PDB file of C-alpha atoms and ligand atoms in Angstrom:
ATOM      1  CA  MET A   1      -0.025  63.688  95.205  1.00 77.00           C
ATOM      2  CA  ALA A   2       1.741  60.315  94.982  1.00 92.00           C
ATOM      3  CA  HIS A   3       0.473  57.616  97.338  1.00 97.00           C
ATOM      4  CA  SER A   4       2.677  56.865 100.318  1.00 98.00           C
ATOM      5  CA  LEU A   5       3.759  53.250 100.859  1.00 98.00           C
ATOM      6  CA  ILE A   6       5.406  51.744 103.936  1.00 98.00           C
ATOM      7  CA  ILE A   7       7.333  48.498 103.480  1.00 99.00           C
ATOM      8  CA  PHE A   8       8.153  46.005 106.261  1.00 98.00           C
ATOM      9  CA  ALA A   9      10.928  43.536 105.401  1.00 98.00           C
ATOM     10  CA  SER A  10      13.328  41.276 107.313  1.00 97.00           C
ATOM     11  CA  GLY A  11      15.693  40.059 104.620  1.00 97.00           C
ATOM     12  CA  ARG A  12      17.498  40.884 101.428  1.00 96.00           C
ATOM     13  CA  GLY A  13      14.677  43.017 100.051  1.00 98.00           C
ATOM     14  CA  SER A  14      14.465  42.063  96.395  1.00 98.00           C
ATOM     15  CA  ASN A  15      10.693  42.638  96.468  1.00 98.00           C
ATOM     16  CA  ALA A  16      11.166  46.001  98.147  1.00 98.00           C
ATOM     17  CA  ARG A  17      13.610  46.890  95.390  1.00 98.00           C
ATOM     18  CA  ALA A  18      11.137  45.858  92.679  1.00 98.00           C
ATOM     19  CA  ILE A  19       8.437  48.036  94.273  1.00 98.00           C
ATOM     20  CA  ILE A  20      10.761  51.030  94.701  1.00 98.00           C
ATOM     21  CA  ASP A  21      11.944  50.802  91.082  1.00 98.00           C
ATOM     22  CA  TYR A  22       8.461  50.317  89.627  1.00 98.00           C
ATOM     23  CA  PHE A  23       7.018  53.396  91.300  1.00 97.00           C
ATOM     24  CA  LYS A  24      10.148  55.459  90.735  1.00 95.00           C
ATOM     25  CA  ASN A  25       9.503  54.937  87.052  1.00 90.00           C
ATOM     26  CA  ASN A  26       5.775  55.679  86.994  1.00 93.00           C
ATOM     27  CA  GLY A  27       5.532  58.199  89.846  1.00 94.00           C
ATOM     28  CA  LYS A  28       2.155  56.960  91.133  1.00 96.00           C
ATOM     29  CA  ALA A  29       3.464  56.112  94.583  1.00 98.00           C
ATOM     30  CA  LYS A  30       6.489  56.615  96.750  1.00 97.00           C
ATOM     31  CA  VAL A  31       7.997  54.337  99.353  1.00 98.00           C
ATOM     32  CA  SER A  32       8.202  56.722 102.288  1.00 98.00           C
ATOM     33  CA  LEU A  33       9.515  54.392 105.018  1.00 98.00           C
ATOM     34  CA  ILE A  34      11.125  50.961 105.266  1.00 98.00           C
ATOM     35  CA  ILE A  35      10.864  49.088 108.548  1.00 98.00           C
ATOM     36  CA  SER A  36      12.850  46.029 109.572  1.00 98.00           C
ATOM     37  CA  ASN A  37      13.191  43.945 112.703  1.00 98.00           C
ATOM     38  CA  ASN A  38      16.718  43.028 111.594  1.00 98.00           C
ATOM     39  CA  SER A  39      19.470  45.654 111.670  1.00 98.00           C
ATOM     40  CA  GLY A  40      21.578  43.555 109.272  1.00 97.00           C
ATOM     41  CA  ALA A  41      18.862  43.177 106.632  1.00 98.00           C
ATOM     42  CA  GLY A  42      19.886  43.848 103.029  1.00 98.00           C
ATOM     43  CA  VAL A  43      16.680  45.817 102.548  1.00 98.00           C
ATOM     44  CA  LEU A  44      18.137  48.606 104.716  1.00 98.00           C
ATOM     45  CA  GLU A  45      21.010  49.066 102.251  1.00 98.00           C
ATOM     46  CA  ILE A  46      18.521  49.261  99.394  1.00 98.00           C
ATOM     47  CA  ALA A  47      16.578  51.903 101.322  1.00 98.00           C
ATOM     48  CA  LYS A  48      19.726  53.924 101.947  1.00 98.00           C
ATOM     49  CA  ALA A  49      20.786  53.753  98.323  1.00 98.00           C
ATOM     50  CA  ASN A  50      17.365  55.136  97.380  1.00 98.00           C
ATOM     51  CA  GLY A  51      17.246  57.853 100.045  1.00 98.00           C
ATOM     52  CA  ILE A  52      14.317  56.211 101.845  1.00 98.00           C
ATOM     53  CA  PRO A  53      14.108  56.603 105.644  1.00 98.00           C
ATOM     54  CA  THR A  54      14.430  53.392 107.661  1.00 98.00           C
ATOM     55  CA  LEU A  55      13.439  52.228 111.090  1.00 98.00           C
ATOM     56  CA  VAL A  56      14.658  49.127 112.918  1.00 98.00           C
ATOM     57  CA  VAL A  57      11.991  48.018 115.345  1.00 98.00           C
ATOM     58  CA  GLN A  58      11.878  45.490 118.161  1.00 97.00           C
ATOM     59  CA  PRO A  59       8.857  43.200 117.722  1.00 95.00           C
ATOM     60  CA  LYS A  60       7.503  44.131 121.164  1.00 95.00           C
ATOM     61  CA  ALA A  61       7.512  47.838 120.274  1.00 98.00           C
ATOM     62  CA  MET A  62       5.265  47.299 117.259  1.00 98.00           C
ATOM     63  CA  GLY A  63       2.029  47.316 119.254  1.00 96.00           C
ATOM     64  CA  GLN A  64       2.866  50.552 121.056  1.00 98.00           C
ATOM     65  CA  GLU A  65       1.212  53.885 120.451  1.00 97.00           C
ATOM     66  CA  GLU A  66       4.513  55.572 119.589  1.00 98.00           C
ATOM     67  CA  PHE A  67       5.106  53.129 116.740  1.00 98.00           C
ATOM     68  CA  LEU A  68       1.526  53.413 115.491  1.00 98.00           C
ATOM     69  CA  ASN A  69       1.909  57.180 115.417  1.00 98.00           C
ATOM     70  CA  ILE A  70       5.100  56.939 113.361  1.00 98.00           C
ATOM     71  CA  LEU A  71       3.245  54.819 110.797  1.00 98.00           C
ATOM     72  CA  ALA A  72       0.254  57.163 110.795  1.00 98.00           C
ATOM     73  CA  ALA A  73       2.480  60.220 110.268  1.00 98.00           C
ATOM     74  CA  HIS A  74       3.395  58.818 106.836  1.00 98.00           C
ATOM     75  CA  GLN A  75      -0.306  58.602 105.882  1.00 98.00           C
ATOM     76  CA  PRO A  76       0.261  55.294 104.085  1.00 98.00           C
ATOM     77  CA  SER A  77      -2.169  54.223 101.379  1.00 98.00           C
ATOM     78  CA  LEU A  78      -0.809  50.709 101.915  1.00 98.00           C
ATOM     79  CA  ILE A  79       1.484  48.944 104.368  1.00 98.00           C
ATOM     80  CA  ILE A  80       3.343  46.218 102.507  1.00 98.00           C
ATOM     81  CA  LEU A  81       4.909  43.148 104.085  1.00 98.00           C
ATOM     82  CA  ALA A  82       7.658  41.976 101.752  1.00 98.00           C
ATOM     83  CA  GLY A  83       9.370  39.099 103.501  1.00 96.00           C
ATOM     84  CA  PHE A  84       8.634  40.355 107.026  1.00 96.00           C
ATOM     85  CA  LEU A  85       9.062  37.486 109.459  1.00 93.00           C
ATOM     86  CA  LYS A  86       7.439  38.844 112.606  1.00 94.00           C
ATOM     87  CA  LYS A  87       3.760  38.824 113.420  1.00 92.00           C
ATOM     88  CA  ILE A  88       1.969  42.126 112.932  1.00 95.00           C
ATOM     89  CA  PRO A  89       0.277  42.984 116.238  1.00 95.00           C
ATOM     90  CA  ALA A  90      -3.496  43.371 116.432  1.00 95.00           C
ATOM     91  CA  GLN A  91      -3.099  47.064 117.303  1.00 96.00           C
ATOM     92  CA  VAL A  92      -1.479  47.766 113.908  1.00 97.00           C
ATOM     93  CA  ILE A  93      -4.175  45.808 112.066  1.00 96.00           C
ATOM     94  CA  ALA A  94      -6.903  47.673 113.953  1.00 95.00           C
ATOM     95  CA  ARG A  95      -5.339  51.068 113.194  1.00 96.00           C
ATOM     96  CA  PHE A  96      -4.921  50.374 109.451  1.00 97.00           C
ATOM     97  CA  PRO A  97      -7.905  48.237 108.431  1.00 92.00           C
ATOM     98  CA  ASP A  98      -7.715  46.837 104.888  1.00 93.00           C
ATOM     99  CA  LYS A  99      -4.411  48.592 104.280  1.00 97.00           C
ATOM    100  CA  ILE A 100      -1.912  45.866 105.139  1.00 98.00           C
ATOM    101  CA  ILE A 101      -0.927  43.321 102.497  1.00 98.00           C
ATOM    102  CA  ASN A 102       1.542  40.443 102.372  1.00 97.00           C
ATOM    103  CA  ILE A 103       3.160  38.287  99.720  1.00 97.00           C
ATOM    104  CA  HIS A 104       3.525  34.549 100.293  1.00 97.00           C
ATOM    105  CA  PRO A 105       5.710  32.416  98.008  1.00 97.00           C
ATOM    106  CA  ALA A 106       3.177  29.608  97.450  1.00 98.00           C
ATOM    107  CA  LEU A 107      -0.451  29.066  96.561  1.00 98.00           C
ATOM    108  CA  LEU A 108      -2.333  29.601  99.833  1.00 96.00           C
ATOM    109  CA  PRO A 109      -4.131  28.024 101.606  1.00 96.00           C
ATOM    110  CA  ARG A 110      -1.543  25.318 100.931  1.00 96.00           C
ATOM    111  CA  HIS A 111       1.914  25.667 102.460  1.00 96.00           C
ATOM    112  CA  GLY A 112       1.224  28.649 104.695  1.00 94.00           C
ATOM    113  CA  GLY A 113       1.055  29.367 108.415  1.00 89.00           C
ATOM    114  CA  LYS A 114       3.541  29.847 111.217  1.00 85.00           C
ATOM    115  CA  GLY A 115       7.095  28.798 110.352  1.00 87.00           C
ATOM    116  CA  MET A 116       6.342  28.628 106.637  1.00 92.00           C
ATOM    117  CA  TYR A 117       8.679  31.144 105.049  1.00 92.00           C
ATOM    118  CA  GLY A 118      11.512  31.152 102.546  1.00 91.00           C
ATOM    119  CA  HIS A 119      12.992  27.766 101.757  1.00 94.00           C
ATOM    120  CA  HIS A 120      10.702  25.984 104.218  1.00 97.00           C
ATOM    121  CA  VAL A 121       7.830  26.793 101.877  1.00 97.00           C
ATOM    122  CA  HIS A 122       9.578  25.648  98.693  1.00 98.00           C
ATOM    123  CA  GLN A 123      10.796  22.477 100.373  1.00 97.00           C
ATOM    124  CA  ALA A 124       7.254  21.689 101.553  1.00 97.00           C
ATOM    125  CA  VAL A 125       5.936  22.192  98.008  1.00 98.00           C
ATOM    126  CA  LEU A 126       8.566  19.792  96.643  1.00 98.00           C
ATOM    127  CA  THR A 127       8.028  17.223  99.396  1.00 97.00           C
ATOM    128  CA  ALA A 128       4.273  17.281  98.740  1.00 98.00           C
ATOM    129  CA  GLY A 129       4.979  16.495  95.080  1.00 97.00           C
ATOM    130  CA  GLU A 130       3.042  19.520  93.808  1.00 98.00           C
ATOM    131  CA  GLN A 131       2.889  20.009  90.049  1.00 97.00           C
ATOM    132  CA  GLU A 132       2.654  23.772  90.405  1.00 98.00           C
ATOM    133  CA  SER A 133       3.442  26.522  92.858  1.00 98.00           C
ATOM    134  CA  GLY A 134       3.218  30.308  92.730  1.00 98.00           C
ATOM    135  CA  ILE A 135       2.563  33.399  94.788  1.00 98.00           C
ATOM    136  CA  THR A 136      -0.308  34.715  96.855  1.00 98.00           C
ATOM    137  CA  ILE A 137      -0.781  38.405  97.583  1.00 98.00           C
ATOM    138  CA  HIS A 138      -3.322  38.820 100.364  1.00 97.00           C
ATOM    139  CA  TYR A 139      -4.658  41.118 103.057  1.00 97.00           C
ATOM    140  CA  VAL A 140      -3.228  40.634 106.515  1.00 96.00           C
ATOM    141  CA  ASN A 141      -5.413  39.720 109.468  1.00 89.00           C
ATOM    142  CA  GLU A 142      -4.600  38.356 112.932  1.00 83.00           C
ATOM    143  CA  LYS A 143      -3.803  34.877 111.634  1.00 79.00           C
ATOM    144  CA  TYR A 144      -0.690  34.046 109.609  1.00 75.00           C
ATOM    145  CA  ASP A 145      -1.466  33.789 105.876  1.00 79.00           C
ATOM    146  CA  GLU A 146      -5.261  33.717 106.253  1.00 84.00           C
ATOM    147  CA  GLY A 147      -6.452  37.137 105.053  1.00 93.00           C
ATOM    148  CA  ASN A 148      -8.483  37.582 101.858  1.00 96.00           C
ATOM    149  CA  VAL A 149      -6.623  36.818  98.655  1.00 97.00           C
ATOM    150  CA  ILE A 150      -5.956  39.717  96.259  1.00 98.00           C
ATOM    151  CA  LEU A 151      -3.990  37.906  93.546  1.00 98.00           C
ATOM    152  CA  GLN A 152      -2.451  34.514  92.827  1.00 98.00           C
ATOM    153  CA  ALA A 153      -0.022  33.728  90.012  1.00 98.00           C
ATOM    154  CA  TYR A 154       1.138  30.250  89.086  1.00 98.00           C
ATOM    155  CA  CYS A 155       4.331  28.627  87.871  1.00 98.00           C
ATOM    156  CA  PRO A 156       5.197  25.000  87.205  1.00 98.00           C
ATOM    157  CA  VAL A 157       7.224  22.796  89.508  1.00 98.00           C
ATOM    158  CA  ARG A 158       9.700  21.100  87.165  1.00 97.00           C
ATOM    159  CA  ALA A 159      11.350  17.699  87.351  1.00 95.00           C
ATOM    160  CA  GLY A 160      14.762  18.162  88.941  1.00 95.00           C
ATOM    161  CA  ASP A 161      13.718  21.286  90.871  1.00 97.00           C
ATOM    162  CA  ASN A 162      15.235  21.984  94.245  1.00 97.00           C
ATOM    163  CA  ALA A 163      14.222  24.704  96.700  1.00 98.00           C
ATOM    164  CA  ASP A 164      16.727  27.178  95.191  1.00 98.00           C
ATOM    165  CA  LEU A 165      15.492  26.728  91.637  1.00 98.00           C
ATOM    166  CA  LEU A 166      11.883  27.007  92.704  1.00 98.00           C
ATOM    167  CA  ALA A 167      12.659  30.088  94.832  1.00 98.00           C
ATOM    168  CA  GLU A 168      14.239  31.769  91.824  1.00 98.00           C
ATOM    169  CA  ARG A 169      11.220  31.075  89.600  1.00 98.00           C
ATOM    170  CA  ILE A 170       8.896  32.370  92.323  1.00 98.00           C
ATOM    171  CA  HIS A 171      10.942  35.525  92.850  1.00 98.00           C
ATOM    172  CA  THR A 172      10.559  36.338  89.167  1.00 98.00           C
ATOM    173  CA  LEU A 173       6.777  36.109  89.545  1.00 98.00           C
ATOM    174  CA  GLU A 174       6.872  38.204  92.716  1.00 98.00           C
ATOM    175  CA  HIS A 175       8.908  41.001  91.201  1.00 98.00           C
ATOM    176  CA  PHE A 176       6.525  41.284  88.272  1.00 98.00           C
ATOM    177  CA  TYR A 177       3.179  40.968  90.045  1.00 98.00           C
ATOM    178  CA  PHE A 178       3.706  42.580  93.448  1.00 98.00           C
ATOM    179  CA  PRO A 179       4.206  46.173  92.211  1.00 98.00           C
ATOM    180  CA  ARG A 180       1.336  45.770  89.744  1.00 98.00           C
ATOM    181  CA  ALA A 181      -1.031  44.379  92.396  1.00 98.00           C
ATOM    182  CA  ILE A 182      -0.154  47.374  94.576  1.00 98.00           C
ATOM    183  CA  GLU A 183      -0.864  49.767  91.724  1.00 98.00           C
ATOM    184  CA  PHE A 184      -4.202  48.042  91.135  1.00 97.00           C
ATOM    185  CA  LEU A 185      -5.159  48.432  94.804  1.00 97.00           C
ATOM    186  CA  LEU A 186      -4.194  52.108  94.787  1.00 97.00           C
ATOM    187  CA  LYS A 187      -6.656  52.744  91.962  1.00 88.00           C
ATOM    188  CA  GLY A 188      -9.517  50.941  93.721  1.00 62.00           C
TER     189      GLY A 188
HETATM  190  C1  LIG B   1       9.683  36.359  99.246  1.00 77.15           C
HETATM  191  O1  LIG B   1       9.782  35.123  98.612  1.00 77.15           O
HETATM  192  C2  LIG B   1       8.319  36.542  99.848  1.00 77.15           C
HETATM  193  O2  LIG B   1       7.309  35.843  99.194  1.00 77.15           O
HETATM  194  C3  LIG B   1       8.470  35.974 101.227  1.00 77.15           C
HETATM  195  O3  LIG B   1       9.782  36.298 101.613  1.00 77.15           O
HETATM  196  C4  LIG B   1      10.607  36.441 100.456  1.00 77.15           C
HETATM  197  C5  LIG B   1      11.302  37.759 100.579  1.00 77.15           C
HETATM  198  O4  LIG B   1      12.305  37.905  99.600  1.00 77.15           O
HETATM  199  N1  LIG B   1       7.418  36.427 102.078  1.00 77.15           N
HETATM  200  P1  LIG B   1      13.033  39.297  99.390  1.00 77.15           P
HETATM  201  O5  LIG B   1      13.618  39.713 100.739  1.00 77.15           O
HETATM  202  O6  LIG B   1      12.030  40.264  98.890  1.00 77.15           O
HETATM  203  O7  LIG B   1      14.114  39.032  98.394  1.00 77.15           O
END
């Protein structure tokens, strides 16, 4: 049977789309639920267009038994944070040990932590004068961006870059590597 994946996302959902498309093509997994804290998130439209159930959740409900039971009912092989901006409560981490992964659009441990998301990250990379940036796919623990690293991929920071240009280069890396890292973990 195909592995079940749950995706958490707050924004436009281009990574969610890359994951959905990748596994639609190879059949090894299926995104069975998409969760967002934001009822206006683009990712919910992507879910709808693909016939994937969605759930909009209030951050304070995420630690409750009812929510944990909804997640458990999907028997997820992995819970994937793809641009999810709220903290995952300890109760969720305890219920799904070693099953929750995140993608960060920089090379952790640099440029991570609370408040470091989206353009804030790319701007910090540029301000620091880094020669390279990239992505980090990692396990999620109780601290923002500090779980064990699964995969890092690099790209150059080019002269004349701004946060938009860097974001675009990083998204290309994310869309290639995130589905493949997930597939690798499913085999393990
Ligand atoms: C990605 O850059 C990801 O690394 C970060 O949030 C962004 C989400 O983009 N955590 P999208 O919603 O998948 O397009």
